[in-house]
Tab-separated table of C-alpha atoms in Angstrom:
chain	number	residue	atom	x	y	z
A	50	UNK	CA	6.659	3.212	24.687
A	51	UNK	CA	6.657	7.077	25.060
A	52	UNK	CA	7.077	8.652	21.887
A	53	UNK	CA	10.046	10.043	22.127
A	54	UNK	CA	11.945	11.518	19.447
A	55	UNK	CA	15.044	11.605	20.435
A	56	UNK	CA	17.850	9.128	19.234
A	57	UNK	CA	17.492	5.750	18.012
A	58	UNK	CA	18.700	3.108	19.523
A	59	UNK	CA	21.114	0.070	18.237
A	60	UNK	CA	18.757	-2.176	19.479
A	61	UNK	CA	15.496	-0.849	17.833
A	62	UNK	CA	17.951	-0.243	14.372
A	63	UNK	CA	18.040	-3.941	14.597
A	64	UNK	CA	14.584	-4.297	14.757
A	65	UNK	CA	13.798	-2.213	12.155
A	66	UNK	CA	16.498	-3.815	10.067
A	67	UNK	CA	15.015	-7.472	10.160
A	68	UNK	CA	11.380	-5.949	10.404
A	69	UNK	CA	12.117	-4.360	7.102
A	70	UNK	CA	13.760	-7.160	5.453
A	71	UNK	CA	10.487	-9.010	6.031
A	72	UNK	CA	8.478	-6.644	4.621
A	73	UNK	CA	9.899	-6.532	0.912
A	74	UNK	CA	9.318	-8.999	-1.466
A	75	UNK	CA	11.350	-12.409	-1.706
A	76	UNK	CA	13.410	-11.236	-4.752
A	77	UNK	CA	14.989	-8.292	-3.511
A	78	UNK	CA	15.605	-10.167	-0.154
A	79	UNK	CA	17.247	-12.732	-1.781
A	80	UNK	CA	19.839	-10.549	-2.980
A	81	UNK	CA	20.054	-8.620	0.425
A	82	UNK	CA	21.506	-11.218	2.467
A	83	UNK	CA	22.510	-9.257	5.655
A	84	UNK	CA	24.573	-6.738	4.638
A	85	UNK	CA	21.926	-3.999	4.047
A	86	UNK	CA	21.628	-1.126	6.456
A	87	UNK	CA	18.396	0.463	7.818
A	88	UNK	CA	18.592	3.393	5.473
A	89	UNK	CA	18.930	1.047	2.369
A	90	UNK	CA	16.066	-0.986	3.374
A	91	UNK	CA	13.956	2.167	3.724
A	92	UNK	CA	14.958	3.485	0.662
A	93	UNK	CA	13.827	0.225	-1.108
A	94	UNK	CA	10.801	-0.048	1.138
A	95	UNK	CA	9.924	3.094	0.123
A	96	UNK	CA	10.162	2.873	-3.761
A	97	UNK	CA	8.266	-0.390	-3.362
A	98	UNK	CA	5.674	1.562	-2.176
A	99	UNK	CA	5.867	3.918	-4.859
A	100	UNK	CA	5.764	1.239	-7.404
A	101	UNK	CA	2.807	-0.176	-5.878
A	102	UNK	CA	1.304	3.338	-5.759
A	103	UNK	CA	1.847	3.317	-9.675
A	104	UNK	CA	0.474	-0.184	-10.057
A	105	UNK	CA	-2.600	1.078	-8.763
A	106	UNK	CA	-2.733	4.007	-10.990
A	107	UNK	CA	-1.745	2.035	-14.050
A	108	UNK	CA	-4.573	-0.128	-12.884
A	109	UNK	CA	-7.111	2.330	-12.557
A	110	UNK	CA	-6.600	3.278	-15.825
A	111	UNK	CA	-6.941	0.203	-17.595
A	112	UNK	CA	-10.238	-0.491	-15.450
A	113	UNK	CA	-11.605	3.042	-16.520
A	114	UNK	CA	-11.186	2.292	-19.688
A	115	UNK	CA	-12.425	-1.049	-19.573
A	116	UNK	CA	-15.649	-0.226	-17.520
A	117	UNK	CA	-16.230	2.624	-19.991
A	118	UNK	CA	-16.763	0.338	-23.180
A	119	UNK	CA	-18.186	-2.315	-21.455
A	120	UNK	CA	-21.340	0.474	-20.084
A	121	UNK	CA	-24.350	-1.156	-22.056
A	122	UNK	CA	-22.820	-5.047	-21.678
A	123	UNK	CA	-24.706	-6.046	-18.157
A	124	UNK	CA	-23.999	-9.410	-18.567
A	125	UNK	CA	-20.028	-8.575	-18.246
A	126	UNK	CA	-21.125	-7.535	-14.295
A	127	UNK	CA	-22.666	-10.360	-14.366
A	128	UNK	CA	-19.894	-12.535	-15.190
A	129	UNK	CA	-17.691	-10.491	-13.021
A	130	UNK	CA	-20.062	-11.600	-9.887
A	131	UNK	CA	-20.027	-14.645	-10.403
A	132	UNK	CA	-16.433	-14.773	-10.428
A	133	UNK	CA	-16.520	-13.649	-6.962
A	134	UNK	CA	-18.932	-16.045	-5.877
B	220	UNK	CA	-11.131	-20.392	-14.894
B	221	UNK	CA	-10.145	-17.443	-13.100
B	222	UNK	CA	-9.911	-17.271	-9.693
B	223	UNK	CA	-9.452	-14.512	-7.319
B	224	UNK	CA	-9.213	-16.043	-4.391
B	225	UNK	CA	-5.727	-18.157	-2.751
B	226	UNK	CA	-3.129	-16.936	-5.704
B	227	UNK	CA	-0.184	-17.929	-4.593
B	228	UNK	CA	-1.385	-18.591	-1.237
B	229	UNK	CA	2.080	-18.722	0.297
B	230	UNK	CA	1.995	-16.596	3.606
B	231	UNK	CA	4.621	-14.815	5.078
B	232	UNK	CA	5.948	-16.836	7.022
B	233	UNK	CA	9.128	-17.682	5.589
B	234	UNK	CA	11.115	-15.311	6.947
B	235	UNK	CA	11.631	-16.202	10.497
B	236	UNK	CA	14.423	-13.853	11.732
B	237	UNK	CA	13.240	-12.701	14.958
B	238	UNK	CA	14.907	-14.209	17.693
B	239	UNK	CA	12.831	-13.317	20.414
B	240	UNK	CA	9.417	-13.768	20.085
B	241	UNK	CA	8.454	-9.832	20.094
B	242	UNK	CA	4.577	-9.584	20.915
B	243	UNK	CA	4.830	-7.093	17.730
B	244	UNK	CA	6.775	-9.185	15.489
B	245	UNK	CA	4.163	-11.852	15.470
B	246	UNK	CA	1.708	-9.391	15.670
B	247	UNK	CA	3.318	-7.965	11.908
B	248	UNK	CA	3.469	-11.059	10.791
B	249	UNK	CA	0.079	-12.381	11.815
B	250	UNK	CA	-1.255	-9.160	9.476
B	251	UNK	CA	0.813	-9.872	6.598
B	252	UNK	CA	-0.630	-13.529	6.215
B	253	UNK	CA	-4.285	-12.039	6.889
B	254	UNK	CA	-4.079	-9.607	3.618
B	255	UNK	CA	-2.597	-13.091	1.430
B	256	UNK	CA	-5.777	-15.302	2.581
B	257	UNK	CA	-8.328	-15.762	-0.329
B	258	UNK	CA	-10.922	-14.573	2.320
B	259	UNK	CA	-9.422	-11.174	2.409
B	260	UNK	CA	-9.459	-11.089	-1.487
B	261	UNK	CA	-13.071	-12.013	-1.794
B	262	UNK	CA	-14.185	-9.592	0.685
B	263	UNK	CA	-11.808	-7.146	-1.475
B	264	UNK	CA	-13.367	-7.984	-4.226
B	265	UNK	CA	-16.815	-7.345	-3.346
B	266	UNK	CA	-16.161	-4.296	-1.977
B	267	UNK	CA	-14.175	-3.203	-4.797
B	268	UNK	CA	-16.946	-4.129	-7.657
B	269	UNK	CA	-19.755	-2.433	-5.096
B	270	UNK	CA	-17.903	0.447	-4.866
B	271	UNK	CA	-16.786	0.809	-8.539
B	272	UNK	CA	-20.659	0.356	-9.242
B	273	UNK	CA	-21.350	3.618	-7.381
B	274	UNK	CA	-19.423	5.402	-9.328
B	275	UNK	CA	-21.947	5.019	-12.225
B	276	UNK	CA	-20.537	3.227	-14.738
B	277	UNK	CA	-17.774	5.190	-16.537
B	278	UNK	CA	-15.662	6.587	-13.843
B	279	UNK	CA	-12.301	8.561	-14.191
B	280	UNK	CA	-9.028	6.864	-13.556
B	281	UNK	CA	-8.922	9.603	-10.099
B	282	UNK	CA	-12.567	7.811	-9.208
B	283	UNK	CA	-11.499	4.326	-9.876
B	284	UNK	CA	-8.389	4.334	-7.485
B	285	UNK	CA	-10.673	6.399	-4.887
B	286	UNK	CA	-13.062	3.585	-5.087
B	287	UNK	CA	-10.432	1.096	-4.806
B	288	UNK	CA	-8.842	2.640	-1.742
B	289	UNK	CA	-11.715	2.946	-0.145
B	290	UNK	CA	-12.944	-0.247	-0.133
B	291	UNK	CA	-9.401	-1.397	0.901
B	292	UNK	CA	-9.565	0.758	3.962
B	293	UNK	CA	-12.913	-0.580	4.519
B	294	UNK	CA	-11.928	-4.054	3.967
B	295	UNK	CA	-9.060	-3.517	6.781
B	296	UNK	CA	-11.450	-2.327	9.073
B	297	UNK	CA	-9.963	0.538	10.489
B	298	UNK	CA	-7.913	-1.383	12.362
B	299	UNK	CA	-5.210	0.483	10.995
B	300	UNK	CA	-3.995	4.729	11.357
B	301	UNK	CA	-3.647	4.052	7.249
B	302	UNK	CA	-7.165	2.701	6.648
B	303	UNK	CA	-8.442	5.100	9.292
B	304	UNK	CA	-6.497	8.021	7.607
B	305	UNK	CA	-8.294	7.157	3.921
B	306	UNK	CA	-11.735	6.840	5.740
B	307	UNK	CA	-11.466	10.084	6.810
B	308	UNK	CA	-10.308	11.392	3.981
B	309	UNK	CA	-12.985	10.616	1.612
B	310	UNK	CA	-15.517	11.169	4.053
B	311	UNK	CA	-13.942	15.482	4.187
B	312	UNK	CA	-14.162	17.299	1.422
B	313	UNK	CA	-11.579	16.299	-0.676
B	314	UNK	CA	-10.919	20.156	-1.656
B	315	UNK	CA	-10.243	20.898	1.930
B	316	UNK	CA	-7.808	18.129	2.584
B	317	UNK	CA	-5.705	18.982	-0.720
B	318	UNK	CA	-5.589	22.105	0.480
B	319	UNK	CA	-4.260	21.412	3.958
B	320	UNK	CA	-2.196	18.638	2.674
B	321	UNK	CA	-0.363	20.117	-0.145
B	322	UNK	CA	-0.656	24.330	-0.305
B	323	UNK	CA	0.466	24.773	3.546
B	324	UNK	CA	3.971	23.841	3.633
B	325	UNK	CA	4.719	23.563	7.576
B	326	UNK	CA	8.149	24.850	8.200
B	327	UNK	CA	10.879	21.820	8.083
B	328	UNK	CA	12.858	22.531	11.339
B	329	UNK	CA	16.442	21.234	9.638
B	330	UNK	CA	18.924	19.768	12.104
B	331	UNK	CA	22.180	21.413	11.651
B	332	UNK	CA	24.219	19.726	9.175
B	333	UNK	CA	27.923	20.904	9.618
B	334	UNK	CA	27.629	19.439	13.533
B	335	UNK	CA	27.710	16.077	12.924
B	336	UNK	CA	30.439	14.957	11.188
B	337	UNK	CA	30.724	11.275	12.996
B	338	UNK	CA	29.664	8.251	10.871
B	339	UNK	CA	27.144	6.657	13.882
B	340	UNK	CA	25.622	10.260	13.688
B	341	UNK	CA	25.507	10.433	10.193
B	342	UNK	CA	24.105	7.169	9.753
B	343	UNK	CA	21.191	7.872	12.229
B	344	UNK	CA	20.484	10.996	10.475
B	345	UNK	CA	19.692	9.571	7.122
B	346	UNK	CA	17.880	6.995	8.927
B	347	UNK	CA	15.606	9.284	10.325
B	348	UNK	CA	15.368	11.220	6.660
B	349	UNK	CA	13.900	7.986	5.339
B	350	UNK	CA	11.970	7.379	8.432
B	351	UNK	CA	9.946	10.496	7.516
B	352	UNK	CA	9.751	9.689	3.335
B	353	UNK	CA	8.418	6.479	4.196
B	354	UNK	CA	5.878	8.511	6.646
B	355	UNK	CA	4.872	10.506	3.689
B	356	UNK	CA	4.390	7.735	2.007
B	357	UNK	CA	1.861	5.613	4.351
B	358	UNK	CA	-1.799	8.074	4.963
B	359	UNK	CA	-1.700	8.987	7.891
B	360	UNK	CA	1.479	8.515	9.231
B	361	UNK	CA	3.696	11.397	9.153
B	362	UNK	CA	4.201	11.498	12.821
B	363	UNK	CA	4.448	8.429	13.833
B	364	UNK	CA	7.658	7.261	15.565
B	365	UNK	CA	9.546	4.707	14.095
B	366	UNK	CA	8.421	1.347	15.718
B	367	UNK	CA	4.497	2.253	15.060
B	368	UNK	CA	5.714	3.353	11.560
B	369	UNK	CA	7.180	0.261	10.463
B	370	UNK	CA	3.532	-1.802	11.754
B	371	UNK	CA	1.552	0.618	9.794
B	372	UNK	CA	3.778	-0.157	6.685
B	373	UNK	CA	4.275	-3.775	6.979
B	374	UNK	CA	0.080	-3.900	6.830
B	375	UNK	CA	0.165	-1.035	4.312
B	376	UNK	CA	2.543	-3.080	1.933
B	377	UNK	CA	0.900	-6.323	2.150
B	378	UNK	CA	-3.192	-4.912	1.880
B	379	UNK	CA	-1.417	-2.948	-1.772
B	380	UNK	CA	-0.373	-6.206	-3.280
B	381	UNK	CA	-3.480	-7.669	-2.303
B	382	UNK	CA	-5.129	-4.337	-3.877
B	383	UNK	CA	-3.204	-4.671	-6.794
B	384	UNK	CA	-3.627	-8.449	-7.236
B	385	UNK	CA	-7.517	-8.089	-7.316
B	386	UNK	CA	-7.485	-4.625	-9.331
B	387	UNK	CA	-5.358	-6.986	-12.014
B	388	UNK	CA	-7.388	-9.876	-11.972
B	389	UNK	CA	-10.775	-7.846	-12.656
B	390	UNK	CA	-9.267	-5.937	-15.199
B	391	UNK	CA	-8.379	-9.421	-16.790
B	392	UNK	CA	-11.477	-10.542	-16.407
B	393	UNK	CA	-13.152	-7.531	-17.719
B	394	UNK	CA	-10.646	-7.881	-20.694
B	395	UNK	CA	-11.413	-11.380	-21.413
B	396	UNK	CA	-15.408	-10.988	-21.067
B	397	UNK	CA	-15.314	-8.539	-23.667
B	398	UNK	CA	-13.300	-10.716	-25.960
B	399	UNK	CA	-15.298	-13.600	-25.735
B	400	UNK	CA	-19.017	-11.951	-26.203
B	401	UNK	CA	-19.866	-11.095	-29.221
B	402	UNK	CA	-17.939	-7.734	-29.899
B	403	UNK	CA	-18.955	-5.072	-32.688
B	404	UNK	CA	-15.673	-4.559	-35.370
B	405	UNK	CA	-15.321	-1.302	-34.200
B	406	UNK	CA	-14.189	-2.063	-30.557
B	407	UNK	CA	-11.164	-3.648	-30.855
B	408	UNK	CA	-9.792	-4.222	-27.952
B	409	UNK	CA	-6.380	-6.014	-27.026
């Protein structure tokens, strides 16, 4: 497993192929089938990611915001815990 | 009753494509199931709420998603070149890290295009372009070759939905706890 960077194999295309398949989500895969090549599962694996990135963000927001009004309220945290628990 | 742990508790395992039984296959796999186990999303969620409490109780968007990435890469143990990669990077000064990650550009040595003309070559060649976004795109991994790349991302992609599973049901929950107690007229809040 030296790291070479040379040329990729057909064999390890393969491999990424159904390793990438796996990794996006069952809707998208659905509609794949087994027609998709390596470089059009990367590209989707890689605005997945994105979108997930922006999830996140959009996320962060709306919990800044919420965690900003809800400052004085301790028994929200306290609610929140117990959630967990 | 909201629960964060066990959504849709389904696993991975569905897709079972791999003829041979690869030692990293099942290795992927194995890690992809581990982020989608209620455990995982309780321990998640601790981390998360202990960490957002550090910030100090009105944090910036920037110091929420810090928070939450840490605690991810925390929750994964460092098990991972990604988790190990945000680790580090929060424990640097984040000023120095910008700096070396976005002012220096390091000179792109550009294969030449007008060479390869064949469709196998072509092919390969915009495999390996994506092979490189998708490095930018996981911490940590820019120069990873492709086998190592794709286990990084297969965890990667499976701890974010977790991430963002949690980060949406606390935000719910924050949302409904402020609906229900008894809210001043002023904050009106959707």
């Amino acid at each position: 497993m030296s790291g070479r960077r040379g040329r990729i194999s057909d064999d390890e295309i393969n491999e990424l192929i159904s390793k990438l398949q796996a990794l996006l989500p069952e809707t998208s895969r659905r509609r794949n089938a087994s027609r998709s090549s390596a470089s059009k599962l990367l590209k989707e694996t890689c605005s997945y990611i994105k979108s997930l990135h922006r999830e996140v963000d959009d996320l962060s927001d709306r919990l800044s915001e919420l965690m900003s009004t809800m400052d004085n309220d301790s028994p929200q945290a306290e609610i929140i815990r117990s959630l967990l628990r | 009753m909201i629960s964060l742990g066990g959504g849709d508790g389904g696993g991975g395992s569905s897709s079972s494509s791999s003829s041979a039984s690869r030692k990293s296959s099942s290795r992927a796999k194995a890690t992809q199931t581990k982020w989608r186990t209620g455990t995982q999303q309780k321990i998640y969620g601790r981390r998360l709420l202990d960490a957002l409490r550090a910030t100090g109780g009105a944090p910036q968007p920037r110091a929420v998603k810090a928070a939450a990435d840490s605690a991810l890469a925390l929750t994964a143990r460092g098990q991972t070149r990604w988790s190990r990669a945000i680790l580090l990077s929060t424990c640097r000064r984040r000023v120095l890290v910008k700096a070396g990650g976005k002012i220096r550009r390091r000179h792109h040595r550009r294969p030449a295009k007008a060479a390869a003309l064949e469709p196998a070559a072509l092919k390969e060649r915009k495999v390996k372009e994506r092979l490189r976004v998708l490095g930018r795109l996981v911490p940590g991994c820019r120069k990873l070759p492709a086998p190592a790349l794709l286990e990084e991302t297969a965890d990667y992609v499976a701890a974010l939905e977790m991430q963002v599973k949690t980060m949406r049901a606390l935000a719910d929950a924050l949302a409904a706890a402020q609906l229900s107690s008894a809210s001043p007229p002023e904050t009106e809040r959707s």
